[in-house]
CSV table of C-alpha atoms in Angstrom, one decimal:
chain,number,residue,atom,x,y,z
A,1431,MET,CA,0.1,-0.1,-0.1
A,1432,ARG,CA,2.8,2.4,1.0
A,1433,TYR,CA,4.2,2.0,-2.8
A,1434,LEU,CA,0.8,3.2,-4.5
A,1435,PHE,CA,0.8,6.5,-2.0
A,1436,PHE,CA,4.5,6.9,-3.3
A,1437,PHE,CA,3.5,6.3,-7.0
A,1438,ALA,CA,0.1,7.9,-7.4
A,1439,PRO,CA,1.1,11.7,-6.9
A,1440,LEU,CA,4.3,10.8,-9.6
A,1441,LEU,CA,1.6,9.5,-12.2
A,1442,LEU,CA,-0.5,12.6,-11.4
A,1443,LEU,CA,2.6,14.8,-12.2
A,1444,ILE,CA,3.0,12.5,-15.7
A,1445,ALA,CA,-0.2,13.3,-16.5
A,1446,ALA,CA,-0.3,17.0,-15.9
A,1447,CYS,CA,2.8,17.3,-17.9
A,1448,GLU,CA,1.2,15.3,-20.8
A,1449,ASP,CA,-1.9,17.6,-21.0
A,1450,LYS,CA,0.1,20.4,-22.0
A,1451,PRO,CA,2.4,19.8,-25.2
A,1452,GLU,CA,6.3,20.9,-25.0
A,1453,PRO,CA,7.2,23.9,-26.8
A,1454,THR,CA,8.7,22.5,-30.5
A,1455,ILE,CA,10.9,24.5,-32.6
A,1456,ASP,CA,10.9,23.5,-36.2
A,1457,GLU,CA,14.7,23.6,-37.4
A,1458,SER,CA,13.8,24.5,-41.1
A,1459,ILE,CA,13.3,27.9,-39.9
A,1460,TYR,CA,16.7,28.5,-39.9
A,1461,ALA,CA,17.0,27.4,-43.6
A,1462,LYS,CA,20.6,28.5,-45.0
A,1463,VAL,CA,20.8,30.1,-48.7
A,1464,ASP,CA,21.9,27.5,-51.4
A,1465,PRO,CA,23.9,28.9,-54.2
A,1466,GLU,CA,22.4,26.1,-56.3
A,1467,ASP,CA,18.8,26.5,-55.2
A,1468,ASP,CA,16.8,28.7,-57.3
A,1469,ALA,CA,16.5,30.9,-54.1
A,1470,ARG,CA,12.9,32.5,-54.3
A,1471,SER,CA,11.4,30.6,-52.2
A,1472,ARG,CA,10.2,32.2,-49.3
A,1473,MET,CA,12.2,29.9,-46.6
A,1474,ILE,CA,15.3,31.4,-47.9
A,1475,TRP,CA,14.7,34.9,-48.6
A,1476,GLN,CA,12.1,35.5,-45.5
A,1477,ASN,CA,14.7,34.0,-42.7
A,1478,PRO,CA,11.9,33.2,-40.4
A,1479,GLY,CA,14.2,31.9,-38.0
A,1480,ALA,CA,15.9,35.5,-37.6
A,1481,VAL,CA,12.5,37.4,-37.6
A,1482,MET,CA,11.6,35.1,-34.8
A,1483,ASP,CA,15.1,35.3,-32.8
A,1484,ALA,CA,13.9,39.3,-32.9
A,1485,MET,CA,10.8,38.5,-31.3
A,1486,GLY,CA,12.8,37.2,-28.2
A,1487,ASP,CA,11.2,34.2,-25.9
A,1488,ILE,CA,8.0,33.6,-27.3
A,1489,ARG,CA,7.1,30.5,-24.9
A,1490,GLU,CA,4.2,31.2,-22.9
A,1491,ARG,CA,3.7,34.3,-24.8
A,1492,VAL,CA,0.2,35.7,-26.6
A,1493,ILE,CA,1.2,36.7,-30.6
A,1494,ALA,CA,-0.7,38.9,-32.9
A,1495,ASP,CA,0.3,38.1,-36.2
A,1496,ILE,CA,-1.4,41.3,-38.1
A,1497,GLY,CA,-1.7,40.2,-41.9
A,1498,ALA,CA,-1.0,36.6,-41.3
A,1499,GLY,CA,-1.8,35.8,-44.8
A,1500,GLU,CA,-1.9,32.1,-45.3
A,1501,GLY,CA,-0.3,31.6,-41.9
A,1502,PHE,CA,3.5,31.5,-42.9
A,1503,PHE,CA,4.7,32.7,-39.3
A,1504,ALA,CA,1.3,31.8,-37.6
A,1505,GLU,CA,2.0,27.9,-38.4
A,1506,LYS,CA,5.4,28.2,-37.1
A,1507,LEU,CA,4.6,30.0,-33.8
A,1508,ALA,CA,1.5,28.4,-32.6
A,1509,PRO,CA,3.6,25.0,-31.7
A,1510,ILE,CA,5.8,27.0,-29.4
A,1511,ALA,CA,3.8,30.2,-28.2
A,1512,ASP,CA,0.9,30.0,-25.8
A,1513,ARG,CA,-1.2,31.4,-28.3
A,1514,VAL,CA,-1.1,33.3,-31.8
A,1515,ILE,CA,-3.9,35.4,-32.9
A,1516,ALA,CA,-3.8,35.5,-36.7
A,1517,VAL,CA,-5.3,38.9,-38.0
A,1518,GLU,CA,-6.6,39.4,-41.2
A,1519,ILE,CA,-9.0,41.8,-42.9
A,1520,ASP,CA,-10.3,39.5,-45.7
A,1521,GLN,CA,-12.4,36.6,-45.0
A,1522,LYS,CA,-10.7,34.4,-47.4
A,1523,TYR,CA,-7.7,34.2,-45.5
A,1524,ILE,CA,-9.5,33.5,-42.6
A,1525,ASN,CA,-11.1,30.6,-44.5
A,1526,TYR,CA,-7.6,29.5,-45.2
A,1527,LEU,CA,-6.0,29.7,-41.6
A,1528,ASP,CA,-9.3,27.7,-40.6
A,1529,THR,CA,-8.2,25.3,-42.7
A,1530,LEU,CA,-4.5,25.4,-41.7
A,1531,ARG,CA,-5.4,25.2,-38.0
A,1532,ASN,CA,-7.7,22.0,-38.8
A,1533,PHE,CA,-5.1,20.1,-41.4
A,1534,SER,CA,-1.5,21.3,-41.0
A,1535,LEU,CA,-1.1,21.6,-37.1
A,1536,PRO,CA,-0.9,18.7,-35.2
A,1537,LYS,CA,-4.2,18.3,-32.9
A,1538,GLU,CA,-2.7,19.5,-29.5
A,1539,PHE,CA,-1.5,22.8,-31.2
A,1540,ARG,CA,-4.7,23.6,-32.7
A,1541,PRO,CA,-6.2,25.5,-30.2
A,1542,ARG,CA,-3.3,27.9,-30.0
A,1543,LEU,CA,-3.9,29.4,-33.2
A,1544,GLU,CA,-7.4,31.7,-33.5
A,1545,PRO,CA,-8.0,33.3,-36.8
A,1546,ARG,CA,-9.7,36.7,-36.2
A,1547,LEU,CA,-11.3,38.8,-39.0
A,1548,ALA,CA,-10.1,42.5,-38.2
A,1549,LYS,CA,-10.8,46.0,-40.2
A,1550,PRO,CA,-8.4,47.5,-42.2
A,1551,ASP,CA,-8.0,50.4,-39.8
A,1552,ASP,CA,-8.5,48.2,-36.6
A,1553,PRO,CA,-6.6,45.1,-35.6
A,1554,MET,CA,-9.8,44.2,-33.2
A,1555,LEU,CA,-7.4,43.2,-30.1
A,1556,GLU,CA,-8.6,43.7,-26.7
A,1557,LYS,CA,-6.7,45.7,-23.8
A,1558,SER,CA,-3.7,44.5,-22.7
A,1559,GLU,CA,-4.6,40.9,-25.0
A,1560,VAL,CA,-1.2,40.2,-26.3
A,1561,ASP,CA,2.9,40.1,-25.6
A,1562,ILE,CA,3.9,40.5,-29.1
A,1563,VAL,CA,2.4,42.1,-32.1
A,1564,LEU,CA,4.2,41.0,-35.4
A,1565,ILE,CA,3.6,42.7,-38.6
A,1566,VAL,CA,5.6,41.4,-41.6
A,1567,ASN,CA,5.0,42.5,-45.3
A,1568,THR,CA,2.2,44.8,-44.3
A,1569,PHE,CA,2.6,47.9,-42.2
A,1570,MET,CA,3.4,49.6,-45.5
A,1571,LEU,CA,0.1,48.8,-46.7
A,1572,ILE,CA,-1.9,50.5,-43.9
A,1573,GLU,CA,-3.4,53.8,-44.5
A,1574,ASN,CA,-3.5,55.8,-41.3
A,1575,LYS,CA,-0.4,54.3,-39.8
A,1576,VAL,CA,0.1,56.4,-36.5
A,1577,ASP,CA,-3.6,56.1,-35.6
A,1578,TYR,CA,-3.1,52.1,-36.4
A,1579,LEU,CA,0.0,52.2,-33.9
A,1580,LYS,CA,-2.1,54.1,-31.5
A,1581,LYS,CA,-4.6,51.1,-31.5
A,1582,LEU,CA,-1.9,48.4,-31.0
A,1583,TYR,CA,-0.1,50.1,-28.1
A,1584,PRO,CA,-2.7,49.4,-25.6
A,1585,ALA,CA,-3.3,45.9,-26.6
A,1586,LEU,CA,0.1,45.0,-25.7
A,1587,ARG,CA,0.9,44.4,-22.0
A,1588,SER,CA,3.2,46.6,-20.2
A,1589,ASP,CA,6.2,44.5,-20.8
A,1590,GLY,CA,5.0,43.6,-24.6
A,1591,ARG,CA,6.9,44.6,-27.9
A,1592,ILE,CA,6.0,45.1,-31.6
A,1593,VAL,CA,8.1,43.7,-34.2
A,1594,ILE,CA,7.7,44.8,-37.7
A,1595,VAL,CA,9.4,43.3,-40.7
A,1596,ASP,CA,9.0,45.4,-44.2
A,1597,TRP,CA,10.6,45.8,-47.3
A,1598,LYS,CA,13.9,48.2,-47.7
A,1599,LYS,CA,13.4,50.8,-49.6
A,1600,LYS,CA,15.6,50.0,-52.4
A,1601,THR,CA,15.4,47.8,-55.8
A,1602,THR,CA,15.0,44.2,-55.0
A,1603,PRO,CA,14.3,41.1,-57.3
A,1604,ILE,CA,11.3,40.3,-55.4
A,1605,GLY,CA,8.7,42.8,-53.3
A,1606,PRO,CA,6.5,45.9,-54.5
A,1607,ALA,CA,7.4,48.6,-56.2
A,1608,LYS,CA,10.3,50.9,-54.3
A,1609,ASN,CA,7.8,53.8,-54.3
A,1610,ASP,CA,5.2,51.9,-52.4
A,1611,ARG,CA,7.8,50.8,-49.7
A,1612,LEU,CA,8.5,52.6,-46.2
A,1613,ALA,CA,11.8,53.6,-45.6
A,1614,ILE,CA,13.4,52.5,-42.2
A,1615,GLY,CA,13.7,56.0,-40.8
A,1616,GLU,CA,10.1,57.1,-41.7
A,1617,LEU,CA,9.1,53.9,-39.4
A,1618,GLN,CA,11.2,54.7,-36.5
A,1619,ASP,CA,9.3,58.4,-36.4
A,1620,LEU,CA,6.2,56.7,-36.7
A,1621,LEU,CA,7.0,54.4,-33.8
A,1622,LYS,CA,7.9,57.4,-31.6
A,1623,GLU,CA,5.1,59.5,-32.7
A,1624,ALA,CA,2.3,56.7,-31.5
A,1625,GLY,CA,4.6,56.4,-28.2
A,1626,PHE,CA,6.6,53.7,-28.8
A,1627,HIS,CA,10.4,53.2,-27.6
A,1628,GLU,CA,12.6,51.7,-30.3
A,1629,VAL,CA,14.6,48.8,-29.1
A,1630,SER,CA,16.5,47.5,-31.9
A,1631,SER,CA,16.7,48.4,-36.1
A,1632,ASP,CA,18.5,46.0,-38.2
A,1633,ASP,CA,18.8,45.9,-41.7
A,1634,ALA,CA,21.7,43.8,-42.4
A,1635,THR,CA,20.0,40.4,-41.4
A,1636,LEU,CA,17.4,40.1,-44.1
A,1637,GLU,CA,18.3,40.5,-47.9
A,1638,TYR,CA,15.4,42.3,-48.8
A,1639,GLN,CA,14.0,43.9,-45.5
A,1640,TYR,CA,14.7,45.6,-42.1
A,1641,ILE,CA,13.4,44.3,-39.0
A,1642,VAL,CA,12.4,46.8,-36.1
A,1643,VAL,CA,11.8,46.0,-32.8
A,1644,ALA,CA,10.1,48.8,-30.1
A,1645,ASP,CA,8.5,48.5,-26.7
A,1646,LYS,CA,6.1,50.5,-25.0
A,1647,LYS,CA,7.7,53.9,-23.6
A,1648,LYS,CA,8.0,53.8,-20.1
A,1649,PRO,CA,6.8,57.1,-18.2
A,1650,GLU,CA,9.6,59.2,-17.4
């Protein structure tokens, strides 16, 4: 009987650990450029591993992926983060993300991905709902950028951060027209105007894009 008392708590602990899947990192996100490859695969030029590194420790974090599209980042973030809110303004992408969640993600990770339909001028995030906001290849398309950033500000928790990845304002083999792009200096000014504090700016790691990280400005 005394063995039963010893093993029972151990079995309960094991069962509790099994209920919550461990975060998993797919090493393919750090894919290297192969000179022999046709090299226009997004896994190559986007270098998602570098973007996720800029986000910091995402375990147990709630992430809003603004402009999630077909889930390029959302699918990679969901197995690691606590929850990923995949924000889109087009119902067809919400439908695509629903399909991605139900058929591409392992069953235990599906509850972590939440597609959310938003408005072009409103991300539809609740106050203090997220730890990290990720915006990739999307910010340049937003019309009233400062107003949009000001709506993101209260959605971030006090220690939250925003990570924006967008196209360098120069001619590149892929990407939008140069005149449609937002220069990194302009983005830095917009973040400051919206009340954010710049943490880092990196226009060297990615071949075609820059990465800007900012957090909520602390009261003086």
